[in-house]
PDB file of C-alpha atoms in Angstrom:
ATOM      1  CA  MET A  70    -103.165  31.111   4.389  1.00  0.00           C
ATOM      2  CA  ALA A  71    -101.463  27.735   4.458  1.00  0.00           C
ATOM      3  CA  ARG A  72    -101.795  25.595   7.546  1.00  0.00           C
ATOM      4  CA  VAL A  73    -100.608  22.304   8.970  1.00  0.00           C
ATOM      5  CA  LYS A  74    -102.938  19.346   9.499  1.00  0.00           C
ATOM      6  CA  LEU A  75    -101.480  16.706  11.736  1.00  0.00           C
ATOM      7  CA  ARG A  76    -102.163  13.000  11.221  1.00  0.00           C
ATOM      8  CA  VAL A  77    -100.437  10.337  13.300  1.00  0.00           C
ATOM      9  CA  TYR A  78    -100.005   6.931  11.661  1.00  0.00           C
ATOM     10  CA  PHE A  79     -99.750   3.881  13.900  1.00  0.00           C
ATOM     11  CA  PRO A  80     -98.653   0.365  12.932  1.00  0.00           C
ATOM     12  CA  GLY A  81    -101.476  -1.833  11.705  1.00  0.00           C
ATOM     13  CA  ASP A  82    -102.909   0.794   9.338  1.00  0.00           C
ATOM     14  CA  HIS A  83    -104.439   2.927  12.124  1.00  0.00           C
ATOM     15  CA  SER A  84    -104.318   6.713  12.269  1.00  0.00           C
ATOM     16  CA  LEU A  85    -105.430   9.673  14.347  1.00  0.00           C
ATOM     17  CA  GLY A  86    -106.170  12.931  12.576  1.00  0.00           C
ATOM     18  CA  PRO A  87    -108.518  15.910  12.561  1.00  0.00           C
ATOM     19  CA  GLY A  88    -111.577  13.930  11.446  1.00  0.00           C
ATOM     20  CA  LYS A  89    -111.404  11.318  14.191  1.00  0.00           C
ATOM     21  CA  VAL A  90    -110.668  13.966  16.803  1.00  0.00           C
ATOM     22  CA  ALA A  91    -113.676  16.009  15.613  1.00  0.00           C
ATOM     23  CA  LEU A  92    -115.791  12.854  15.892  1.00  0.00           C
ATOM     24  CA  LEU A  93    -114.595  12.212  19.455  1.00  0.00           C
ATOM     25  CA  GLU A  94    -115.387  15.827  20.369  1.00  0.00           C
ATOM     26  CA  ALA A  95    -118.853  15.493  18.820  1.00  0.00           C
ATOM     27  CA  VAL A  96    -119.471  12.271  20.776  1.00  0.00           C
ATOM     28  CA  ARG A  97    -118.486  14.142  23.944  1.00  0.00           C
ATOM     29  CA  GLU A  98    -120.848  16.997  23.074  1.00  0.00           C
ATOM     30  CA  HIS A  99    -123.853  14.988  21.858  1.00  0.00           C
ATOM     31  CA  GLY A 100    -123.608  11.843  23.975  1.00  0.00           C
ATOM     32  CA  SER A 101    -124.043   9.360  21.145  1.00  0.00           C
ATOM     33  CA  ILE A 102    -122.246   8.196  18.024  1.00  0.00           C
ATOM     34  CA  SER A 103    -125.434   8.633  15.994  1.00  0.00           C
ATOM     35  CA  ALA A 104    -125.963  12.255  17.079  1.00  0.00           C
ATOM     36  CA  ALA A 105    -122.260  13.002  16.609  1.00  0.00           C
ATOM     37  CA  ALA A 106    -122.384  11.598  13.071  1.00  0.00           C
ATOM     38  CA  ARG A 107    -125.461  13.703  12.241  1.00  0.00           C
ATOM     39  CA  ALA A 108    -123.792  16.835  13.634  1.00  0.00           C
ATOM     40  CA  LEU A 109    -120.751  16.221  11.425  1.00  0.00           C
ATOM     41  CA  GLY A 110    -122.801  15.310   8.345  1.00  0.00           C
ATOM     42  CA  MET A 111    -121.460  11.777   8.156  1.00  0.00           C
ATOM     43  CA  ALA A 112    -123.174   8.425   7.964  1.00  0.00           C
ATOM     44  CA  TYR A 113    -123.562   6.555  11.253  1.00  0.00           C
ATOM     45  CA  ARG A 114    -121.799   3.536   9.738  1.00  0.00           C
ATOM     46  CA  HIS A 115    -118.764   5.659   8.804  1.00  0.00           C
ATOM     47  CA  ALA A 116    -118.619   7.166  12.304  1.00  0.00           C
ATOM     48  CA  TRP A 117    -118.878   3.698  13.840  1.00  0.00           C
ATOM     49  CA  VAL A 118    -116.016   2.425  11.634  1.00  0.00           C
ATOM     50  CA  LEU A 119    -113.803   5.360  12.699  1.00  0.00           C
ATOM     51  CA  ILE A 120    -114.531   4.777  16.396  1.00  0.00           C
ATOM     52  CA  ASP A 121    -113.979   1.034  15.963  1.00  0.00           C
ATOM     53  CA  ASP A 122    -110.614   1.727  14.309  1.00  0.00           C
ATOM     54  CA  LEU A 123    -109.523   3.788  17.312  1.00  0.00           C
ATOM     55  CA  ASN A 124    -110.767   1.120  19.717  1.00  0.00           C
ATOM     56  CA  ARG A 125    -108.773  -1.543  17.844  1.00  0.00           C
ATOM     57  CA  CYS A 126    -105.651   0.645  17.762  1.00  0.00           C
ATOM     58  CA  PHE A 127    -105.352   1.269  21.491  1.00  0.00           C
ATOM     59  CA  ALA A 128    -105.103  -1.067  24.481  1.00  0.00           C
ATOM     60  CA  THR A 129    -108.322   0.290  26.003  1.00  0.00           C
ATOM     61  CA  PRO A 130    -111.473   1.683  24.333  1.00  0.00           C
ATOM     62  CA  VAL A 131    -111.803   5.374  23.499  1.00  0.00           C
ATOM     63  CA  VAL A 132    -115.569   5.408  24.073  1.00  0.00           C
ATOM     64  CA  SER A 133    -117.921   3.719  26.495  1.00  0.00           C
ATOM     65  CA  THR A 134    -121.401   2.861  25.251  1.00  0.00           C
ATOM     66  CA  ALA A 135    -124.443   2.088  27.385  1.00  0.00           C
ATOM     67  CA  THR A 136    -127.495   0.603  25.683  1.00  0.00           C
ATOM     68  CA  GLY A 137    -131.116   1.569  26.304  1.00  0.00           C
ATOM     69  CA  GLY A 138    -132.683   1.328  29.721  1.00  0.00           C
ATOM     70  CA  SER A 139    -134.510   4.057  31.611  1.00  0.00           C
ATOM     71  CA  ALA A 140    -131.624   6.475  31.085  1.00  0.00           C
ATOM     72  CA  GLY A 141    -131.795   5.897  27.322  1.00  0.00           C
ATOM     73  CA  GLY A 142    -128.212   4.742  26.913  1.00  0.00           C
ATOM     74  CA  GLY A 143    -125.536   6.878  25.356  1.00  0.00           C
ATOM     75  CA  THR A 144    -121.859   7.111  24.589  1.00  0.00           C
ATOM     76  CA  THR A 145    -119.144   8.913  26.517  1.00  0.00           C
ATOM     77  CA  LEU A 146    -115.426   9.304  26.004  1.00  0.00           C
ATOM     78  CA  THR A 147    -113.279   7.142  28.226  1.00  0.00           C
ATOM     79  CA  PRO A 148    -110.273   8.662  29.986  1.00  0.00           C
ATOM     80  CA  LEU A 149    -108.203   7.473  27.004  1.00  0.00           C
ATOM     81  CA  GLY A 150    -110.604   9.145  24.553  1.00  0.00           C
ATOM     82  CA  GLU A 151    -110.283  12.420  26.474  1.00  0.00           C
ATOM     83  CA  GLU A 152    -106.502  12.025  26.515  1.00  0.00           C
ATOM     84  CA  LEU A 153    -106.384  11.450  22.744  1.00  0.00           C
ATOM     85  CA  VAL A 154    -108.302  14.681  22.106  1.00  0.00           C
ATOM     86  CA  ARG A 155    -106.089  16.646  24.507  1.00  0.00           C
ATOM     87  CA  ARG A 156    -102.819  15.249  23.181  1.00  0.00           C
ATOM     88  CA  TYR A 157    -103.846  15.649  19.540  1.00  0.00           C
ATOM     89  CA  HIS A 158    -104.634  19.360  20.027  1.00  0.00           C
ATOM     90  CA  ARG A 159    -101.368  19.860  21.897  1.00  0.00           C
ATOM     91  CA  MET A 160     -99.384  18.165  19.095  1.00  0.00           C
ATOM     92  CA  GLN A 161    -101.257  20.195  16.457  1.00  0.00           C
ATOM     93  CA  GLN A 162    -100.410  23.463  18.219  1.00  0.00           C
ATOM     94  CA  ARG A 163     -96.760  22.470  18.599  1.00  0.00           C
ATOM     95  CA  ALA A 164     -96.521  21.504  14.931  1.00  0.00           C
ATOM     96  CA  GLU A 165     -98.041  24.837  13.865  1.00  0.00           C
ATOM     97  CA  ARG A 166     -95.580  26.798  16.017  1.00  0.00           C
ATOM     98  CA  ALA A 167     -92.588  24.718  14.926  1.00  0.00           C
ATOM     99  CA  LEU A 168     -93.402  25.072  11.230  1.00  0.00           C
ATOM    100  CA  ALA A 169     -94.624  28.691  11.200  1.00  0.00           C
ATOM    101  CA  GLY A 170     -91.413  30.045   9.656  1.00  0.00           C
ATOM    102  CA  GLU A 171     -91.280  27.381   6.945  1.00  0.00           C
ATOM    103  CA  ILE A 172     -94.928  27.906   6.070  1.00  0.00           C
ATOM    104  CA  ALA A 173     -94.468  31.685   5.938  1.00  0.00           C
ATOM    105  CA  ALA A 174     -91.528  31.211   3.545  1.00  0.00           C
ATOM    106  CA  LEU A 175     -93.672  29.032   1.272  1.00  0.00           C
ATOM    107  CA  GLU A 176     -96.606  31.466   1.491  1.00  0.00           C
ATOM    108  CA  ALA A 177     -94.326  34.295   0.345  1.00  0.00           C
ATOM    109  CA  LYS A 178     -93.612  32.367  -2.858  1.00  0.00           C
ATOM    110  CA  ARG A 179     -97.242  31.546  -3.653  1.00  0.00           C
ATOM    111  CA  ARG A 180     -98.981  32.885  -6.687  1.00  0.00           C
ATOM    112  CA  PRO A 181    -101.817  35.255  -5.722  1.00  0.00           C
ATOM    113  CA  ALA A 182    -105.142  33.446  -5.428  1.00  0.00           C
ATOM    114  CA  ARG A 183    -107.422  33.888  -8.413  1.00  0.00           C
ATOM    115  CA  ARG A 184    -110.826  35.380  -7.873  1.00  0.00           C
ATOM    116  CA  THR A 185    -113.775  33.280  -8.922  1.00  0.00           C
ATOM    117  CA  ARG A 186    -116.564  34.598 -11.111  1.00  0.00           C
ATOM    118  CA  ALA A 187    -118.879  34.505  -8.100  1.00  0.00           C
ATOM    119  CA  GLN A 188    -116.438  36.710  -6.176  1.00  0.00           C
ATOM    120  CA  ASP A 189    -116.235  39.126  -9.116  1.00  0.00           C
ATOM    121  CA  ARG A 190    -120.041  39.457  -9.180  1.00  0.00           C
ATOM    122  CA  ALA A 191    -120.316  40.083  -5.437  1.00  0.00           C
TER     123      ALA A 191
END
């Protein structure tokens, strides 16, 4: 089934899409950029670059990082980071609803999917 993937492009070569939102959600869940990157199967450096891009795009940071200490540090989403996740999901849902008819019309014209050899053997 076809689906819509929303990506918002901002001036200055910045964007917000499903990958960055998944990273923000993983940071929220795991409490660190490093653990979030591991959970998503991405390099820490790549995750850091994505977070840095979001921080440079917006007027305030999307994450707040505390280093070391007795609490061990960690990273949390700022109110803006939480808002980005919320708004992105809302926009994604609205786009899916708005385009459902168009996507269904395209799906009706698709060629049937071919089975792979692995599927034939199963």
